[in-house]
Short mmCIF file of N, CA and C in Angstrom, two decimals:
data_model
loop_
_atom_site.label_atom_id
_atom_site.label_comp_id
_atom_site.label_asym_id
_atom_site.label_seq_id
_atom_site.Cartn_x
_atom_site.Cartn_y
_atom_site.Cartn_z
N UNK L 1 198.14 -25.87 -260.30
CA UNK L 1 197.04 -26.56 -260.93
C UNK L 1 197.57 -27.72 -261.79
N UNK L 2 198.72 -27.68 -262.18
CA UNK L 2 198.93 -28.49 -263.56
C UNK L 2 199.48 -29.45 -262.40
N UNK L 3 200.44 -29.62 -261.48
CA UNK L 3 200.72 -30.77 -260.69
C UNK L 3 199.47 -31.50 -260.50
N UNK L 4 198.39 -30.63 -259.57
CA UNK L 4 197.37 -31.36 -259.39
C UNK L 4 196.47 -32.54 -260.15
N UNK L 5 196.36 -31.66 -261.30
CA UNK L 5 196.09 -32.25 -262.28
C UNK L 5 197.45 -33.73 -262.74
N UNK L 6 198.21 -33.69 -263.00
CA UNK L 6 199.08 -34.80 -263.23
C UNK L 6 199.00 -36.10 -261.95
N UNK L 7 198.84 -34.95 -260.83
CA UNK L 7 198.37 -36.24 -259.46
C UNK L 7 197.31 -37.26 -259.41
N UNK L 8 196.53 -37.18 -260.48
CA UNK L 8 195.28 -37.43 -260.77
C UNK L 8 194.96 -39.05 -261.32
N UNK L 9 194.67 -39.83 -260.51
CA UNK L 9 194.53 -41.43 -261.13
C UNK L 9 193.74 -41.95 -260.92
N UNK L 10 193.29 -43.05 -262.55
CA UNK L 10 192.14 -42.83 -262.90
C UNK L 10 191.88 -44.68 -262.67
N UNK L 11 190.90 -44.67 -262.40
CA UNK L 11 190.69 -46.89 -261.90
C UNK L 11 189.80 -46.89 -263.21
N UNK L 12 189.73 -48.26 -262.68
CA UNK L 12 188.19 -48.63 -263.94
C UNK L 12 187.07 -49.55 -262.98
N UNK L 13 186.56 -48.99 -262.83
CA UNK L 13 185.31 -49.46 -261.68
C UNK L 13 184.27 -49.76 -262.90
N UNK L 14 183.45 -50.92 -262.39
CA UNK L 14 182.31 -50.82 -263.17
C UNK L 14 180.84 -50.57 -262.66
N UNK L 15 179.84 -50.15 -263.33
CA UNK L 15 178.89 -49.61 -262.98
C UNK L 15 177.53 -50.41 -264.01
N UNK L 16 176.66 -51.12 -263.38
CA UNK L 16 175.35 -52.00 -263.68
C UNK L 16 174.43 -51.42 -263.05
N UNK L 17 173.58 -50.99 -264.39
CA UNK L 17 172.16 -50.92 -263.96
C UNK L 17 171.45 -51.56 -264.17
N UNK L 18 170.25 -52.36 -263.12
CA UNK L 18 168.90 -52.85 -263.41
C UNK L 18 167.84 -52.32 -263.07
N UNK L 19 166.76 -53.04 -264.22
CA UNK L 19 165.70 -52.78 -263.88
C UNK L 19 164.96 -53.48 -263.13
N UNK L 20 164.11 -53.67 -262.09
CA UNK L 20 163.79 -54.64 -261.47
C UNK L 20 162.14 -54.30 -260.96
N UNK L 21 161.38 -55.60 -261.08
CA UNK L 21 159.82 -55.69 -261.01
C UNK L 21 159.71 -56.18 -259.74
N UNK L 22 158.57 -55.79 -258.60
CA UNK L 22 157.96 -57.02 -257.47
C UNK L 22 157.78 -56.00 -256.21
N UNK L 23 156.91 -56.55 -255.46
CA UNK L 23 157.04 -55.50 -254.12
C UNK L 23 157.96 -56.15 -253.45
N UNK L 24 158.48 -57.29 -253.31
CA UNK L 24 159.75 -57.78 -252.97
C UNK L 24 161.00 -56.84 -252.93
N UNK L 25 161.07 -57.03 -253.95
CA UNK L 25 162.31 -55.63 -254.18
C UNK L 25 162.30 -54.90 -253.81
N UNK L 26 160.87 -54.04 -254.17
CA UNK L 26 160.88 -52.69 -253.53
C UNK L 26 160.92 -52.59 -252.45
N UNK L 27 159.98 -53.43 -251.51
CA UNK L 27 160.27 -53.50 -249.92
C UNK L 27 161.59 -53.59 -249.95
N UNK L 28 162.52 -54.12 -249.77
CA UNK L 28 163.94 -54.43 -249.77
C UNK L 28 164.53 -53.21 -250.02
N UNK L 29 164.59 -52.57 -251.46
CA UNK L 29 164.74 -51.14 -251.64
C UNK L 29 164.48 -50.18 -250.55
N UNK L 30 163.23 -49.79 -250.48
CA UNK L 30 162.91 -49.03 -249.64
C UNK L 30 163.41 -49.18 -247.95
N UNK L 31 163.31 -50.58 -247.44
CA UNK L 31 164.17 -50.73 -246.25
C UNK L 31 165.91 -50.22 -246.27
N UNK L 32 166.38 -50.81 -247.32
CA UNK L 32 167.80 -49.98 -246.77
C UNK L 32 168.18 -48.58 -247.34
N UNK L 33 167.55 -48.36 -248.19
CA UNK L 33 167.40 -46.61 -248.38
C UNK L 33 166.87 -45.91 -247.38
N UNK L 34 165.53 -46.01 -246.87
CA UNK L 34 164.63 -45.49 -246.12
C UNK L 34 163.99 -44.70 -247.26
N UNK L 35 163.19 -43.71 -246.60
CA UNK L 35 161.99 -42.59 -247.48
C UNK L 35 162.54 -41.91 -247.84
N UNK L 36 163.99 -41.09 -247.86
CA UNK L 36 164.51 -40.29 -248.94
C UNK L 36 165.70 -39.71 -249.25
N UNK L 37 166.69 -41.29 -249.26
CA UNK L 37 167.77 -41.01 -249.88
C UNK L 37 167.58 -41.75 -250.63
N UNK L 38 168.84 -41.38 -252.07
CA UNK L 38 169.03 -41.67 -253.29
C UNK L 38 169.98 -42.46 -253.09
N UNK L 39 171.33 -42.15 -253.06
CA UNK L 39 172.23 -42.77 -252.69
C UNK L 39 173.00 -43.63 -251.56
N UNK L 40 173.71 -44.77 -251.62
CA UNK L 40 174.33 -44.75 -250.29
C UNK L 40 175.66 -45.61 -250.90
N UNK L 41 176.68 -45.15 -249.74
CA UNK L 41 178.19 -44.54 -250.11
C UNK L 41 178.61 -46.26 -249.40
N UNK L 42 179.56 -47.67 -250.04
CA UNK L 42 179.56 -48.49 -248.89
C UNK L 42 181.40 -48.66 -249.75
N UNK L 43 182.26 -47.71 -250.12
CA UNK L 43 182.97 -47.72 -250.39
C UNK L 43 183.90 -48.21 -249.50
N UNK L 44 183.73 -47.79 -248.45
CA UNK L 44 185.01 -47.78 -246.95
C UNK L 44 184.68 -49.34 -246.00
N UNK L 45 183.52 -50.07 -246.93
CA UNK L 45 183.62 -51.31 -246.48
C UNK L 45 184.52 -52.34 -247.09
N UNK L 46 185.07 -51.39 -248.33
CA UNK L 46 185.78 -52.28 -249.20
C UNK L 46 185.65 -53.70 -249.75
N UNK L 47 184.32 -53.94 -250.25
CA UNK L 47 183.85 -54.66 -250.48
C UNK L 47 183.45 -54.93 -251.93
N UNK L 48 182.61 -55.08 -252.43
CA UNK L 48 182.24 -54.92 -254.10
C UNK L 48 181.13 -53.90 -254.58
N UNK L 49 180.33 -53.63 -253.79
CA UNK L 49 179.42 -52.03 -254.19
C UNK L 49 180.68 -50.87 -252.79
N UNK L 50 180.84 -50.11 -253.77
CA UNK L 50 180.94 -48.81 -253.59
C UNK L 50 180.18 -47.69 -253.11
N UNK L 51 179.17 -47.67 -254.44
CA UNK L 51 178.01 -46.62 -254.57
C UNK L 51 176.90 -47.18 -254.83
N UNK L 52 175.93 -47.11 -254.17
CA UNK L 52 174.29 -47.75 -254.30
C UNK L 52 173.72 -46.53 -255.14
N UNK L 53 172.73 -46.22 -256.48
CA UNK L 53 171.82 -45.12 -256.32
C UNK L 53 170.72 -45.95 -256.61
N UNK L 54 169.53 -44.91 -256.31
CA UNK L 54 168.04 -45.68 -256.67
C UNK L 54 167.15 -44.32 -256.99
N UNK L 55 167.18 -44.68 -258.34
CA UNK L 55 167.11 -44.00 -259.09
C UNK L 55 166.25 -43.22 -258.95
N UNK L 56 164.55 -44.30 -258.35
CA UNK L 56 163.58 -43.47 -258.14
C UNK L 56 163.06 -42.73 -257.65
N UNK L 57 164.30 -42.41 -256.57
CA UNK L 57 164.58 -41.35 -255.37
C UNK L 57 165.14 -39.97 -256.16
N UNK L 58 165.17 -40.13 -257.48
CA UNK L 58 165.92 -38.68 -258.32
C UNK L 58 164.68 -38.26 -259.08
N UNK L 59 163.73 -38.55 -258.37
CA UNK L 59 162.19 -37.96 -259.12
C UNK L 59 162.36 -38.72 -260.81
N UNK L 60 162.52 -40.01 -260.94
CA UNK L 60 162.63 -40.52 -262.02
C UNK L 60 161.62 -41.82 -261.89
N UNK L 61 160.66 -41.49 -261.59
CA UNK L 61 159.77 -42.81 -260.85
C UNK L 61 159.72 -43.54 -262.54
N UNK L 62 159.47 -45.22 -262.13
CA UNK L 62 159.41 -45.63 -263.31
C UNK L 62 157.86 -46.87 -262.89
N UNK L 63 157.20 -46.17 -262.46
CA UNK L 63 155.73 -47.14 -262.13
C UNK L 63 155.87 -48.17 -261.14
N UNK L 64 155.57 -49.03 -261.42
CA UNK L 64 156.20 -50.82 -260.52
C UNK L 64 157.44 -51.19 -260.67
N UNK L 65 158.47 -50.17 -261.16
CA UNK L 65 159.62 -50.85 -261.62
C UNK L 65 160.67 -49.92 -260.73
N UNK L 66 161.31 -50.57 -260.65
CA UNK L 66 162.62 -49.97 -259.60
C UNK L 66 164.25 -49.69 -260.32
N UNK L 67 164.41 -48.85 -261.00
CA UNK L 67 166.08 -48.96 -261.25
C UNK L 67 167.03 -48.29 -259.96
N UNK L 68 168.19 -49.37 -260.34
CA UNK L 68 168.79 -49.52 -259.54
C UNK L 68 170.71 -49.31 -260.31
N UNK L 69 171.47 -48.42 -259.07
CA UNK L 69 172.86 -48.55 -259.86
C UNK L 69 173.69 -48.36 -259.34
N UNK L 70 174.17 -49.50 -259.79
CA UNK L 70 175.50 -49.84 -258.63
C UNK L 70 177.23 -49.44 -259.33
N UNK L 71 177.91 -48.90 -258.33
CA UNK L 71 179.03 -48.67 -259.00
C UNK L 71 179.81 -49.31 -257.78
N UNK L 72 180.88 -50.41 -258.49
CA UNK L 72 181.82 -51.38 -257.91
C UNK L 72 182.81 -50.29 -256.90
N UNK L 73 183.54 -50.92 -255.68
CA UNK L 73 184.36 -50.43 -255.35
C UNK L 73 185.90 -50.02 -256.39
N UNK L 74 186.83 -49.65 -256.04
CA UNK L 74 188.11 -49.17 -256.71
C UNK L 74 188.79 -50.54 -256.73
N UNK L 75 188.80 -50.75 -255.14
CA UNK L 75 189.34 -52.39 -255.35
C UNK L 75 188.98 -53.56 -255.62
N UNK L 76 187.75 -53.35 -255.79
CA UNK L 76 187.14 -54.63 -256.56
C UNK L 76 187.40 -54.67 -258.27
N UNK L 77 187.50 -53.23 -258.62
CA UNK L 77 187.65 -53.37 -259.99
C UNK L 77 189.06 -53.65 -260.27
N UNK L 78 190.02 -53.46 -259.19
CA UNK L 78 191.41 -53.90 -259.96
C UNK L 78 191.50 -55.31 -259.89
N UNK L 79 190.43 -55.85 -258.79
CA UNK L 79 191.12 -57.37 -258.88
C UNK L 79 190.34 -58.22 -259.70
N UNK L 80 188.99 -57.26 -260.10
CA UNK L 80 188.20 -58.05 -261.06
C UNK L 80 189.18 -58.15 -262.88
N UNK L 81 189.80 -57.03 -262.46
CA UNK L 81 190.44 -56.54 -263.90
C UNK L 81 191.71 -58.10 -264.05
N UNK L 82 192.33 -58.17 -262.93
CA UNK L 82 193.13 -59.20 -262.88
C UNK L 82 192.72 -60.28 -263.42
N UNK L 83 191.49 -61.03 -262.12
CA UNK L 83 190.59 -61.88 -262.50
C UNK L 83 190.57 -62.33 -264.03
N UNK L 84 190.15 -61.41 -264.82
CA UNK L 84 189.69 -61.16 -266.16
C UNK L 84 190.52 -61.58 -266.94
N UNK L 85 191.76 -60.82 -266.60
CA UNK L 85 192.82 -60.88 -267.83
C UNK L 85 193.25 -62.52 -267.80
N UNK L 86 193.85 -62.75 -266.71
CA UNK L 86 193.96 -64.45 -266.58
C UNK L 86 193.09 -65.04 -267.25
N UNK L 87 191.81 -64.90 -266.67
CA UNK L 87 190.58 -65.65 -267.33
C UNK L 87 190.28 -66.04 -269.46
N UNK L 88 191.12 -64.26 -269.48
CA UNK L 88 190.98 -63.59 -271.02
C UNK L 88 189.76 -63.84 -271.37
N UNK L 89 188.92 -63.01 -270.39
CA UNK L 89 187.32 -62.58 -270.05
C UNK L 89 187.60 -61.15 -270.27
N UNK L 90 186.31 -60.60 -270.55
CA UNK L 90 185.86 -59.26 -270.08
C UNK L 90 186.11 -58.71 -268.78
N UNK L 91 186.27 -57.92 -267.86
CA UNK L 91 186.20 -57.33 -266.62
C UNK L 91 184.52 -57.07 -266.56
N UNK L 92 184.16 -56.95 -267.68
CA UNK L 92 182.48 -56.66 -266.99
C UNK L 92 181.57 -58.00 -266.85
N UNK L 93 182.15 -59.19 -267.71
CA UNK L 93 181.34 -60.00 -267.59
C UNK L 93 181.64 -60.93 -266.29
N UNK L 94 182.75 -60.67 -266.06
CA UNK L 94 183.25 -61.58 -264.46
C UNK L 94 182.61 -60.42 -262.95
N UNK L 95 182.52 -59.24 -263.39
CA UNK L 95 182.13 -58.28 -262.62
C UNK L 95 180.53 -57.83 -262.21
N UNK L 96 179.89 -58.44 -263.22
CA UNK L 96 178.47 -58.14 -262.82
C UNK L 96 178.28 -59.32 -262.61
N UNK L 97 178.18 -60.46 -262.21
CA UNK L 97 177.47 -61.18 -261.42
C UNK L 97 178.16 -60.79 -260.14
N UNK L 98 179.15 -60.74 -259.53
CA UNK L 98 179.58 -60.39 -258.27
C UNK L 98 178.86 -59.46 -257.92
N UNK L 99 178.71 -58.14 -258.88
CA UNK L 99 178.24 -57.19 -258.22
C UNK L 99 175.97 -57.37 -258.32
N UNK L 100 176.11 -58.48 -258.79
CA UNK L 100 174.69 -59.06 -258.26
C UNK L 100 174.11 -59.56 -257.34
N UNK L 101 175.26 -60.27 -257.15
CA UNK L 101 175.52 -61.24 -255.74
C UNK L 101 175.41 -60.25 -254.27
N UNK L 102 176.31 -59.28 -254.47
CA UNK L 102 176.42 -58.31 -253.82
C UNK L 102 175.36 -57.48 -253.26
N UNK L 103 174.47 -57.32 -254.57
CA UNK L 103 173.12 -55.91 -254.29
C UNK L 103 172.22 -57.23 -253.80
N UNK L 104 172.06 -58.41 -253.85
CA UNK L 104 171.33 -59.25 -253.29
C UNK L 104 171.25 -59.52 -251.93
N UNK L 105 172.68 -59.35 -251.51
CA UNK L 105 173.11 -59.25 -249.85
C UNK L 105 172.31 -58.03 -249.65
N UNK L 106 172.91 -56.79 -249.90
CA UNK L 106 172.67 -55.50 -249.39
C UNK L 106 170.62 -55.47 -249.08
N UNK L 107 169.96 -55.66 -250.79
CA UNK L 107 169.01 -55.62 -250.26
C UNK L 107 168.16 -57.01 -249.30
N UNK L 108 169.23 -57.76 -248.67
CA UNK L 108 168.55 -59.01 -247.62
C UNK L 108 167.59 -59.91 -248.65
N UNK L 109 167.88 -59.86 -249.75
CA UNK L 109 166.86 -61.00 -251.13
C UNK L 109 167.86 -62.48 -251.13
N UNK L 110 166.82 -63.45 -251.42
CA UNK L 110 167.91 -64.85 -252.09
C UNK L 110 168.15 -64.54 -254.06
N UNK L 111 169.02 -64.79 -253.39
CA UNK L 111 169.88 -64.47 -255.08
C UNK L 111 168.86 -64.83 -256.32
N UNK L 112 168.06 -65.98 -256.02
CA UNK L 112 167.14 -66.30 -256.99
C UNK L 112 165.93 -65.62 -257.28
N UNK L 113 165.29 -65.12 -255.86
CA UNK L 113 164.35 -63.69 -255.94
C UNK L 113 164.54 -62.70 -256.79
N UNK L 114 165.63 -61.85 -256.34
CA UNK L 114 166.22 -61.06 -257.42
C UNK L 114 166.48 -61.52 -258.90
N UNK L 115 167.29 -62.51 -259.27
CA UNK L 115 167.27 -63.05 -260.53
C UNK L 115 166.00 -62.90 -260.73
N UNK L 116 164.72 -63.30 -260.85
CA UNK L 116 163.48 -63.58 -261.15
C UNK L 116 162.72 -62.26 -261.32
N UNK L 117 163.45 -61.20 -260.29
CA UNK L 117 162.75 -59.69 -260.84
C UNK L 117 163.39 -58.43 -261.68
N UNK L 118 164.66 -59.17 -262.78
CA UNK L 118 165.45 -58.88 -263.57
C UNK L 118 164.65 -58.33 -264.86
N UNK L 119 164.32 -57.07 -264.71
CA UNK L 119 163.69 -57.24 -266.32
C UNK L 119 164.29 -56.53 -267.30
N UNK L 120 165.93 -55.68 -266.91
CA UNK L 120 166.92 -55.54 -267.76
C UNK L 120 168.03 -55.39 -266.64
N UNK L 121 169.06 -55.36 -267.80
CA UNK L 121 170.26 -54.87 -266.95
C UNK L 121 171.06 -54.22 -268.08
N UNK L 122 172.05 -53.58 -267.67
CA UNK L 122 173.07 -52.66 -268.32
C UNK L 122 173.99 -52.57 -267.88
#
């Protein structure tokens, strides 16, 4: 157990949630989820989302509003971490617009759609 444990390494991925307004979205939402998954796994595309959840698929309905949460791949966060340090930026502030850019592809929106149905983020 205790090797195992010492085998054990830890990244720094980051993880953004929004809140987001419009049947836009939600159509979009609901198309690449389908009717009833929560999650979806796009880690092994190695790309910049990892982990998709939607939230309102965890019986957490939030009315007209859609949260949404994305957790970065492993390798996006080391090179965002790079990115950063050069920059002598944050890793999260160079990291969430990518990973905006990103959930904009996934759900088939123009980047400015989405911007426009932003009504928090975290």
């Amino acid at each position: 157990v205790i090797a195992s444990l010492r085998a054990v390494r830890y990244d720094h991925r980051l993880a953004v949630a929004w809140l987001l307004k419009g049947a836009v979205v939600r159509s979009g939402v609901e198309t690449l989820f389908g009717p009833s998954i929560a999650e979806l796994d796009f880690e092994s595309e190695r790309g910049v989302i990892g982990l998709l959840a939607w939230q309102d698929q965890k019986q957490r309905a939030h009315g007209s509003q859609t949260v949404l949460v994305a957790h970065s791949t492993s390798e996006f966060a080391s090179r965002n971490l790079e990115h950063a340090k050069r920059a002598q930026r944050h890793p999260k502030d160079l990291g969430k617009e990518a990973m905006f850019t990103a959930l904009a592809d996934k759900l088939s929106l123009p980047l400015s759609d989405l911007r426009q149905a932003v009504l928090g983020c975290k």
